[in-house]
Amino acid sequence: MAQANPYPLRVDKLLMEKFKVVSENNGRSVNKEIEMLMKQAILKYEQEHGSIEVPNLAE
């Protein structure tokens, strides 16, 4: 899937350094680790609240 818009992430430096270790240990880039966690969070939300309807976006 193509990237829609880059999102500048502002995060505490210590937190980011620890997150880099986590993502590396999981065999992912920091970006892919964030994406995986976002997918998990959305799945959990939808299980609790129902499907999120999103209008068709132009690619």
GROMACS .gro file of C-alpha atoms in nm:
model
   59
    1MET     CA    1   0.000   0.000   0.000
    2ALA     CA    2   0.133   0.343  -0.090
    3GLN     CA    3   0.207   0.596   0.177
    4ALA     CA    4  -0.061   0.866   0.182
    5ASN     CA    5   0.116   1.134   0.384
    6PRO     CA    6   0.423   1.119   0.602
    7TYR     CA    7   0.340   1.194   0.965
    8PRO     CA    8   0.611   1.365   1.169
    9LEU     CA    9   0.621   1.176   1.497
   10ARG     CA   10   0.734   1.374   1.800
   11VAL     CA   11   0.835   1.140   2.077
   12ASP     CA   12   1.064   1.139   2.378
   13LYS     CA   13   1.422   1.044   2.279
   14LEU     CA   14   1.456   0.769   2.544
   15LEU     CA   15   1.125   0.617   2.440
   16MET     CA   16   1.234   0.616   2.074
   17GLU     CA   17   1.569   0.455   2.152
   18LYS     CA   18   1.395   0.177   2.347
   19PHE     CA   19   1.139   0.137   2.068
   20LYS     CA   20   1.422   0.094   1.816
   21VAL     CA   21   1.546  -0.202   2.022
   22VAL     CA   22   1.196  -0.353   2.030
   23SER     CA   23   1.146  -0.314   1.655
   24GLU     CA   24   1.490  -0.455   1.579
   25ASN     CA   25   1.427  -0.756   1.803
   26ASN     CA   26   1.099  -0.812   1.616
   27GLY     CA   27   1.280  -0.793   1.280
   28ARG     CA   28   1.099  -0.477   1.172
   29SER     CA   29   1.185  -0.119   1.095
   30VAL     CA   30   1.055   0.140   1.340
   31ASN     CA   31   0.797   0.241   1.079
   32LYS     CA   32   0.671  -0.116   1.031
   33GLU     CA   33   0.660  -0.172   1.407
   34ILE     CA   34   0.445   0.140   1.450
   35GLU     CA   35   0.222   0.028   1.162
   36MET     CA   36   0.177  -0.318   1.319
   37LEU     CA   37   0.086  -0.166   1.657
   38MET     CA   38  -0.162   0.069   1.490
   39LYS     CA   39  -0.328  -0.224   1.313
   40GLN     CA   40  -0.354  -0.412   1.644
   41ALA     CA   41  -0.507  -0.107   1.815
   42ILE     CA   42  -0.763  -0.061   1.536
   43LEU     CA   43  -0.856  -0.429   1.540
   44LYS     CA   44  -0.909  -0.416   1.917
   45TYR     CA   45  -1.113  -0.096   1.888
   46GLU     CA   46  -1.333  -0.242   1.615
   47GLN     CA   47  -1.389  -0.560   1.816
   48GLU     CA   48  -1.516  -0.347   2.104
   49HIS     CA   49  -1.700  -0.074   1.910
   50GLY     CA   50  -1.780  -0.212   1.566
   51SER     CA   51  -1.632  -0.153   1.225
   52ILE     CA   52  -1.494   0.192   1.145
   53GLU     CA   53  -1.638   0.318   0.818
   54VAL     CA   54  -1.395   0.526   0.615
   55PRO     CA   55  -1.496   0.706   0.294
   56ASN     CA   56  -1.314   0.596  -0.021
   57LEU     CA   57  -0.987   0.780  -0.048
   58ALA     CA   58  -0.829   0.869  -0.382
   59GLU     CA   59  -0.503   0.679  -0.429
   0.00000   0.00000   0.00000
